[in-house]
Amino acid sequence: MSEGPGPLDDIVRRVSSAAATLKLPVSEQAQLVGRSFNGGSSAATTLEPGELPPEARALRIGRYTVVFGTLPDTPTLPGVRETLRRYRNQCVVARSFLSSNESLDLQLFLVGPRGSEWERKWKSLGLFLERDDRVARKLAWLRPRDAARDDDSFDDFVRRTFLARPWQEDDGELHDNQSLDLDEPAPTGLARSTAEDFDNIALDGDARTPDEIVEFLVRAWERRETS
């Protein structure tokens, strides 16, 4: 009796299907999950296998690039830290193939083992890894113990990703007062460099006084560019 796809293939299939429902183009990006950085395969530009995860896949979905991976079977902080380190390295390889703006939209989706959804340790570790904002945004799909609940659990996960469409009705139609795809930048919106400046200022808020935060935001706005 077939056990179905492994967790990595399963999340890739589900995300691809969700993207297709939204009519977003999807393409495999095998070069992003190799060992070599863009521009060469010498010893200086190639990572050792021990520096990278044992399995990973990558997709281009619309304007987003997503690296997919798996979490360890056991919920321990050292194990998750090591897994996170290796996938961050993989994302560094991926970024070498991306432009500056494309790198801003790089995401890492990690899938947890069966039964991790309501396991207290896994929930804490999931929050821990999602707070890590280095190299790429990270999200964890912690799967339920009962495989029959996978669809509902994955739907909850998707609602936290760029594939969510909270402004749409259940039938997929836009609300009457909604005429724009909110996931796409408005033609007159901020350049991504300015938005990134705002994000960095906010993330570093603990190191600044409120007055300093306002001053830095004003300076970022003054040097903004539109694109």
PDB file of C-alpha atoms in Angstrom:
ATOM      1  CA  MET A   1       0.000   0.000   0.000  1.00  0.00           C
ATOM      2  CA  SER A   2       1.433   3.390  -1.019  1.00  0.00           C
ATOM      3  CA  GLU A   3       2.192   5.835   1.786  1.00  0.00           C
ATOM      4  CA  GLY A   4       1.812   8.817  -0.527  1.00  0.00           C
ATOM      5  CA  PRO A   5       4.349  11.568  -1.121  1.00  0.00           C
ATOM      6  CA  GLY A   6       6.936  12.483   1.476  1.00  0.00           C
ATOM      7  CA  PRO A   7       6.456  15.710   3.446  1.00  0.00           C
ATOM      8  CA  LEU A   8       8.708  17.765   1.153  1.00  0.00           C
ATOM      9  CA  ASP A   9       7.001  16.653  -2.058  1.00  0.00           C
ATOM     10  CA  ASP A  10       3.626  17.049  -0.359  1.00  0.00           C
ATOM     11  CA  ILE A  11       4.102  20.709   0.598  1.00  0.00           C
ATOM     12  CA  VAL A  12       5.545  21.534  -2.837  1.00  0.00           C
ATOM     13  CA  ARG A  13       2.536  19.905  -4.509  1.00  0.00           C
ATOM     14  CA  ARG A  14       0.076  21.689  -2.249  1.00  0.00           C
ATOM     15  CA  VAL A  15       1.689  25.115  -2.658  1.00  0.00           C
ATOM     16  CA  SER A  16       1.873  24.621  -6.442  1.00  0.00           C
ATOM     17  CA  SER A  17      -1.817  23.725  -6.511  1.00  0.00           C
ATOM     18  CA  ALA A  18      -2.743  26.760  -4.396  1.00  0.00           C
ATOM     19  CA  ALA A  19      -0.741  29.012  -6.726  1.00  0.00           C
ATOM     20  CA  ALA A  20      -2.382  27.501  -9.809  1.00  0.00           C
ATOM     21  CA  THR A  21      -5.804  28.222  -8.300  1.00  0.00           C
ATOM     22  CA  LEU A  22      -4.764  31.880  -8.139  1.00  0.00           C
ATOM     23  CA  LYS A  23      -3.461  31.682 -11.723  1.00  0.00           C
ATOM     24  CA  LEU A  24       0.079  32.462 -10.583  1.00  0.00           C
ATOM     25  CA  PRO A  25       2.874  31.073 -12.776  1.00  0.00           C
ATOM     26  CA  VAL A  26       4.900  28.318 -11.110  1.00  0.00           C
ATOM     27  CA  SER A  27       8.299  27.036 -12.209  1.00  0.00           C
ATOM     28  CA  GLU A  28      10.871  24.745 -10.635  1.00  0.00           C
ATOM     29  CA  GLN A  29      14.197  26.431  -9.802  1.00  0.00           C
ATOM     30  CA  ALA A  30      16.617  23.541  -9.335  1.00  0.00           C
ATOM     31  CA  GLN A  31      19.723  25.745  -9.525  1.00  0.00           C
ATOM     32  CA  LEU A  32      18.709  27.516  -6.318  1.00  0.00           C
ATOM     33  CA  VAL A  33      19.010  24.354  -4.236  1.00  0.00           C
ATOM     34  CA  GLY A  34      22.364  23.191  -5.530  1.00  0.00           C
ATOM     35  CA  ARG A  35      25.728  23.470  -3.789  1.00  0.00           C
ATOM     36  CA  SER A  36      27.292  26.149  -5.981  1.00  0.00           C
ATOM     37  CA  PHE A  37      26.803  29.876  -5.977  1.00  0.00           C
ATOM     38  CA  ASN A  38      25.885  31.655  -9.175  1.00  0.00           C
ATOM     39  CA  GLY A  39      28.946  32.247 -11.328  1.00  0.00           C
ATOM     40  CA  GLY A  40      31.024  29.150 -10.783  1.00  0.00           C
ATOM     41  CA  SER A  41      31.504  25.720  -9.274  1.00  0.00           C
ATOM     42  CA  SER A  42      35.025  25.977  -7.887  1.00  0.00           C
ATOM     43  CA  ALA A  43      35.943  24.960  -4.362  1.00  0.00           C
ATOM     44  CA  ALA A  44      35.642  28.601  -3.337  1.00  0.00           C
ATOM     45  CA  THR A  45      32.096  28.920  -4.670  1.00  0.00           C
ATOM     46  CA  THR A  46      30.762  25.507  -3.608  1.00  0.00           C
ATOM     47  CA  LEU A  47      29.487  24.555  -0.163  1.00  0.00           C
ATOM     48  CA  GLU A  48      30.232  21.193   1.407  1.00  0.00           C
ATOM     49  CA  PRO A  49      27.257  18.828   1.835  1.00  0.00           C
ATOM     50  CA  GLY A  50      27.499  19.176   5.611  1.00  0.00           C
ATOM     51  CA  GLU A  51      26.795  22.904   5.295  1.00  0.00           C
ATOM     52  CA  LEU A  52      23.509  22.321   3.448  1.00  0.00           C
ATOM     53  CA  PRO A  53      20.258  20.468   4.205  1.00  0.00           C
ATOM     54  CA  PRO A  54      19.900  16.891   2.956  1.00  0.00           C
ATOM     55  CA  GLU A  55      16.858  17.816   0.863  1.00  0.00           C
ATOM     56  CA  ALA A  56      15.409  21.012  -0.559  1.00  0.00           C
ATOM     57  CA  ARG A  57      13.376  22.215  -3.510  1.00  0.00           C
ATOM     58  CA  ALA A  58      12.695  25.673  -4.903  1.00  0.00           C
ATOM     59  CA  LEU A  59       9.871  27.224  -6.908  1.00  0.00           C
ATOM     60  CA  ARG A  60       9.314  30.568  -8.554  1.00  0.00           C
ATOM     61  CA  ILE A  61       5.690  31.573  -7.859  1.00  0.00           C
ATOM     62  CA  GLY A  62       4.687  34.840  -9.442  1.00  0.00           C
ATOM     63  CA  ARG A  63       7.200  37.361  -8.165  1.00  0.00           C
ATOM     64  CA  TYR A  64       8.119  35.193  -5.171  1.00  0.00           C
ATOM     65  CA  THR A  65      10.866  32.598  -4.829  1.00  0.00           C
ATOM     66  CA  VAL A  66      10.272  29.853  -2.277  1.00  0.00           C
ATOM     67  CA  VAL A  67      12.781  27.351  -0.930  1.00  0.00           C
ATOM     68  CA  PHE A  68      11.122  24.292   0.646  1.00  0.00           C
ATOM     69  CA  GLY A  69      12.560  22.030   3.300  1.00  0.00           C
ATOM     70  CA  THR A  70      11.809  19.679   6.168  1.00  0.00           C
ATOM     71  CA  LEU A  71      12.206  19.952   9.922  1.00  0.00           C
ATOM     72  CA  PRO A  72      13.788  17.173  12.007  1.00  0.00           C
ATOM     73  CA  ASP A  73      11.673  14.417  13.497  1.00  0.00           C
ATOM     74  CA  THR A  74      12.524  15.331  17.092  1.00  0.00           C
ATOM     75  CA  PRO A  75      11.600  18.719  18.609  1.00  0.00           C
ATOM     76  CA  THR A  76      14.899  19.834  20.127  1.00  0.00           C
ATOM     77  CA  LEU A  77      16.357  23.337  20.021  1.00  0.00           C
ATOM     78  CA  PRO A  78      19.838  22.163  18.897  1.00  0.00           C
ATOM     79  CA  GLY A  79      18.287  20.113  16.093  1.00  0.00           C
ATOM     80  CA  VAL A  80      16.115  22.968  14.848  1.00  0.00           C
ATOM     81  CA  ARG A  81      19.005  25.434  15.106  1.00  0.00           C
ATOM     82  CA  GLU A  82      21.201  23.187  12.975  1.00  0.00           C
ATOM     83  CA  THR A  83      18.412  22.651  10.454  1.00  0.00           C
ATOM     84  CA  LEU A  84      17.803  26.391  10.317  1.00  0.00           C
ATOM     85  CA  ARG A  85      21.528  27.070   9.809  1.00  0.00           C
ATOM     86  CA  ARG A  86      21.707  24.689   6.855  1.00  0.00           C
ATOM     87  CA  TYR A  87      18.589  26.083   5.201  1.00  0.00           C
ATOM     88  CA  ARG A  88      19.861  29.622   5.697  1.00  0.00           C
ATOM     89  CA  ASN A  89      23.003  28.552   3.844  1.00  0.00           C
ATOM     90  CA  GLN A  90      20.798  27.142   1.092  1.00  0.00           C
ATOM     91  CA  CYS A  91      18.954  30.447   0.900  1.00  0.00           C
ATOM     92  CA  VAL A  92      22.277  32.280   0.575  1.00  0.00           C
ATOM     93  CA  VAL A  93      23.009  30.093  -2.452  1.00  0.00           C
ATOM     94  CA  ALA A  94      19.542  30.894  -3.796  1.00  0.00           C
ATOM     95  CA  ARG A  95      20.031  34.636  -3.312  1.00  0.00           C
ATOM     96  CA  SER A  96      23.157  34.534  -5.469  1.00  0.00           C
ATOM     97  CA  PHE A  97      20.877  33.748  -8.433  1.00  0.00           C
ATOM     98  CA  LEU A  98      18.369  36.509  -7.620  1.00  0.00           C
ATOM     99  CA  SER A  99      18.315  40.238  -8.213  1.00  0.00           C
ATOM    100  CA  SER A 100      18.170  42.622  -5.240  1.00  0.00           C
ATOM    101  CA  ASN A 101      14.400  43.052  -5.541  1.00  0.00           C
ATOM    102  CA  GLU A 102      13.842  39.315  -6.043  1.00  0.00           C
ATOM    103  CA  SER A 103      15.858  38.620  -2.896  1.00  0.00           C
ATOM    104  CA  LEU A 104      13.381  40.720  -0.897  1.00  0.00           C
ATOM    105  CA  ASP A 105      10.666  38.222  -1.830  1.00  0.00           C
ATOM    106  CA  LEU A 106      12.654  35.080  -0.989  1.00  0.00           C
ATOM    107  CA  GLN A 107      10.744  32.779   1.373  1.00  0.00           C
ATOM    108  CA  LEU A 108      11.589  29.547   3.196  1.00  0.00           C
ATOM    109  CA  PHE A 109       8.742  27.109   3.890  1.00  0.00           C
ATOM    110  CA  LEU A 110       9.618  24.293   6.302  1.00  0.00           C
ATOM    111  CA  VAL A 111       7.323  21.332   6.934  1.00  0.00           C
ATOM    112  CA  GLY A 112       7.214  19.611  10.302  1.00  0.00           C
ATOM    113  CA  PRO A 113       6.864  15.898  11.065  1.00  0.00           C
ATOM    114  CA  ARG A 114       3.567  14.119  11.473  1.00  0.00           C
ATOM    115  CA  GLY A 115       1.856  15.130  14.730  1.00  0.00           C
ATOM    116  CA  SER A 116       3.789  18.358  15.250  1.00  0.00           C
ATOM    117  CA  GLU A 117       0.760  20.650  14.867  1.00  0.00           C
ATOM    118  CA  TRP A 118      -0.389  20.569  18.487  1.00  0.00           C
ATOM    119  CA  GLU A 119       2.843  19.408  20.133  1.00  0.00           C
ATOM    120  CA  ARG A 120       3.829  22.079  22.654  1.00  0.00           C
ATOM    121  CA  LYS A 121       7.562  21.875  21.979  1.00  0.00           C
ATOM    122  CA  TRP A 122       7.021  22.061  18.224  1.00  0.00           C
ATOM    123  CA  LYS A 123       4.791  25.104  18.543  1.00  0.00           C
ATOM    124  CA  SER A 124       7.502  26.906  20.507  1.00  0.00           C
ATOM    125  CA  LEU A 125      10.195  25.867  18.036  1.00  0.00           C
ATOM    126  CA  GLY A 126       7.998  26.929  15.120  1.00  0.00           C
ATOM    127  CA  LEU A 127       7.705  30.406  16.621  1.00  0.00           C
ATOM    128  CA  PHE A 128      11.456  30.434  17.220  1.00  0.00           C
ATOM    129  CA  LEU A 129      12.350  29.731  13.615  1.00  0.00           C
ATOM    130  CA  GLU A 130       9.714  32.092  12.209  1.00  0.00           C
ATOM    131  CA  ARG A 131      11.222  34.946  14.238  1.00  0.00           C
ATOM    132  CA  ASP A 132      14.539  34.425  12.457  1.00  0.00           C
ATOM    133  CA  ASP A 133      14.528  37.064   9.721  1.00  0.00           C
ATOM    134  CA  ARG A 134      18.024  36.430   8.373  1.00  0.00           C
ATOM    135  CA  VAL A 135      18.399  35.771   4.608  1.00  0.00           C
ATOM    136  CA  ALA A 136      14.710  34.931   3.985  1.00  0.00           C
ATOM    137  CA  ARG A 137      11.289  35.065   5.591  1.00  0.00           C
ATOM    138  CA  LYS A 138      10.508  31.719   7.193  1.00  0.00           C
ATOM    139  CA  LEU A 139       7.231  29.909   7.815  1.00  0.00           C
ATOM    140  CA  ALA A 140       6.613  26.448   9.262  1.00  0.00           C
ATOM    141  CA  TRP A 141       3.744  24.113   8.422  1.00  0.00           C
ATOM    142  CA  LEU A 142       3.369  21.859  11.460  1.00  0.00           C
ATOM    143  CA  ARG A 143       1.348  18.884  10.295  1.00  0.00           C
ATOM    144  CA  PRO A 144      -1.457  17.198  12.264  1.00  0.00           C
ATOM    145  CA  ARG A 145      -1.260  13.693  13.676  1.00  0.00           C
ATOM    146  CA  ASP A 146      -4.226  12.559  11.581  1.00  0.00           C
ATOM    147  CA  ALA A 147      -3.432  12.737   7.858  1.00  0.00           C
ATOM    148  CA  ALA A 148      -7.142  13.213   7.194  1.00  0.00           C
ATOM    149  CA  ARG A 149      -6.745  16.730   8.628  1.00  0.00           C
ATOM    150  CA  ASP A 150      -3.896  17.694   6.318  1.00  0.00           C
ATOM    151  CA  ASP A 151      -6.110  19.714   3.972  1.00  0.00           C
ATOM    152  CA  ASP A 152      -7.550  21.856   6.776  1.00  0.00           C
ATOM    153  CA  SER A 153      -4.156  22.259   8.421  1.00  0.00           C
ATOM    154  CA  PHE A 154      -2.545  23.306   5.143  1.00  0.00           C
ATOM    155  CA  ASP A 155      -5.359  25.812   4.528  1.00  0.00           C
ATOM    156  CA  ASP A 156      -4.526  27.408   7.882  1.00  0.00           C
ATOM    157  CA  PHE A 157      -0.872  27.552   6.863  1.00  0.00           C
ATOM    158  CA  VAL A 158      -1.654  29.157   3.501  1.00  0.00           C
ATOM    159  CA  ARG A 159      -3.583  31.936   5.253  1.00  0.00           C
ATOM    160  CA  ARG A 160      -0.251  33.071   6.709  1.00  0.00           C
ATOM    161  CA  THR A 161       1.540  33.180   3.355  1.00  0.00           C
ATOM    162  CA  PHE A 162       1.600  35.436   0.299  1.00  0.00           C
ATOM    163  CA  LEU A 163      -0.936  33.045  -1.242  1.00  0.00           C
ATOM    164  CA  ALA A 164      -3.657  34.247   1.150  1.00  0.00           C
ATOM    165  CA  ARG A 165      -6.465  36.291  -0.381  1.00  0.00           C
ATOM    166  CA  PRO A 166      -8.477  37.561   2.617  1.00  0.00           C
ATOM    167  CA  TRP A 167     -10.184  40.210   0.483  1.00  0.00           C
ATOM    168  CA  GLN A 168     -11.870  37.606  -1.720  1.00  0.00           C
ATOM    169  CA  GLU A 169     -15.215  35.935  -1.211  1.00  0.00           C
ATOM    170  CA  ASP A 170     -15.385  32.172  -0.712  1.00  0.00           C
ATOM    171  CA  ASP A 171     -16.185  31.789  -4.408  1.00  0.00           C
ATOM    172  CA  GLY A 172     -12.936  33.532  -5.331  1.00  0.00           C
ATOM    173  CA  GLU A 173     -14.602  36.750  -6.518  1.00  0.00           C
ATOM    174  CA  LEU A 174     -13.410  40.127  -5.305  1.00  0.00           C
ATOM    175  CA  HIS A 175     -15.522  42.158  -2.929  1.00  0.00           C
ATOM    176  CA  ASP A 176     -17.604  44.820  -4.687  1.00  0.00           C
ATOM    177  CA  ASN A 177     -15.408  47.588  -3.317  1.00  0.00           C
ATOM    178  CA  GLN A 178     -12.129  45.819  -4.131  1.00  0.00           C
ATOM    179  CA  SER A 179     -10.653  46.525  -7.551  1.00  0.00           C
ATOM    180  CA  LEU A 180      -6.939  45.850  -6.986  1.00  0.00           C
ATOM    181  CA  ASP A 181      -4.947  42.720  -6.251  1.00  0.00           C
ATOM    182  CA  LEU A 182      -3.578  43.767  -2.879  1.00  0.00           C
ATOM    183  CA  ASP A 183      -0.661  41.361  -3.213  1.00  0.00           C
ATOM    184  CA  GLU A 184       0.709  43.403  -6.127  1.00  0.00           C
ATOM    185  CA  PRO A 185       2.489  46.717  -5.558  1.00  0.00           C
ATOM    186  CA  ALA A 186       0.477  49.744  -6.580  1.00  0.00           C
ATOM    187  CA  PRO A 187       1.923  51.619  -9.589  1.00  0.00           C
ATOM    188  CA  THR A 188       2.610  54.666  -7.431  1.00  0.00           C
ATOM    189  CA  GLY A 189       3.677  52.730  -4.325  1.00  0.00           C
ATOM    190  CA  LEU A 190       6.974  52.766  -2.482  1.00  0.00           C
ATOM    191  CA  ALA A 191      10.081  51.407  -4.072  1.00  0.00           C
ATOM    192  CA  ARG A 192      11.081  48.167  -2.398  1.00  0.00           C
ATOM    193  CA  SER A 193      14.336  49.756  -1.239  1.00  0.00           C
ATOM    194  CA  THR A 194      12.313  52.320   0.734  1.00  0.00           C
ATOM    195  CA  ALA A 195      10.005  49.653   2.127  1.00  0.00           C
ATOM    196  CA  GLU A 196      13.065  47.643   3.176  1.00  0.00           C
ATOM    197  CA  ASP A 197      14.457  50.749   4.937  1.00  0.00           C
ATOM    198  CA  PHE A 198      11.178  51.073   6.851  1.00  0.00           C
ATOM    199  CA  ASP A 199      11.319  47.373   7.815  1.00  0.00           C
ATOM    200  CA  ASN A 200      14.905  47.650   9.046  1.00  0.00           C
ATOM    201  CA  ILE A 201      14.065  50.723  11.132  1.00  0.00           C
ATOM    202  CA  ALA A 202      11.086  48.941  12.688  1.00  0.00           C
ATOM    203  CA  LEU A 203      13.072  45.763  13.393  1.00  0.00           C
ATOM    204  CA  ASP A 204      15.792  47.796  15.100  1.00  0.00           C
ATOM    205  CA  GLY A 205      13.267  49.758  17.140  1.00  0.00           C
ATOM    206  CA  ASP A 206      14.436  48.402  20.501  1.00  0.00           C
ATOM    207  CA  ALA A 207      17.793  50.115  19.991  1.00  0.00           C
ATOM    208  CA  ARG A 208      16.287  53.569  19.356  1.00  0.00           C
ATOM    209  CA  THR A 209      14.105  56.064  21.180  1.00  0.00           C
ATOM    210  CA  PRO A 210      10.696  56.924  19.673  1.00  0.00           C
ATOM    211  CA  ASP A 211      12.061  60.290  18.526  1.00  0.00           C
ATOM    212  CA  GLU A 212      14.990  58.588  16.797  1.00  0.00           C
ATOM    213  CA  ILE A 213      12.649  56.150  15.052  1.00  0.00           C
ATOM    214  CA  VAL A 214      10.584  59.048  13.698  1.00  0.00           C
ATOM    215  CA  GLU A 215      13.739  60.826  12.547  1.00  0.00           C
ATOM    216  CA  PHE A 216      15.033  57.736  10.713  1.00  0.00           C
ATOM    217  CA  LEU A 217      11.631  57.164   9.052  1.00  0.00           C
ATOM    218  CA  VAL A 218      11.528  60.772   7.862  1.00  0.00           C
ATOM    219  CA  ARG A 219      15.031  60.477   6.418  1.00  0.00           C
ATOM    220  CA  ALA A 220      14.131  57.244   4.614  1.00  0.00           C
ATOM    221  CA  TRP A 221      11.030  58.924   3.186  1.00  0.00           C
ATOM    222  CA  GLU A 222      13.022  61.934   2.000  1.00  0.00           C
ATOM    223  CA  ARG A 223      15.476  59.789   0.045  1.00  0.00           C
ATOM    224  CA  ARG A 224      12.749  57.520  -1.347  1.00  0.00           C
ATOM    225  CA  GLU A 225      12.536  56.539  -4.986  1.00  0.00           C
ATOM    226  CA  THR A 226       9.481  55.389  -6.860  1.00  0.00           C
ATOM    227  CA  SER A 227       9.638  52.358  -9.099  1.00  0.00           C
TER     228      SER A 227
END
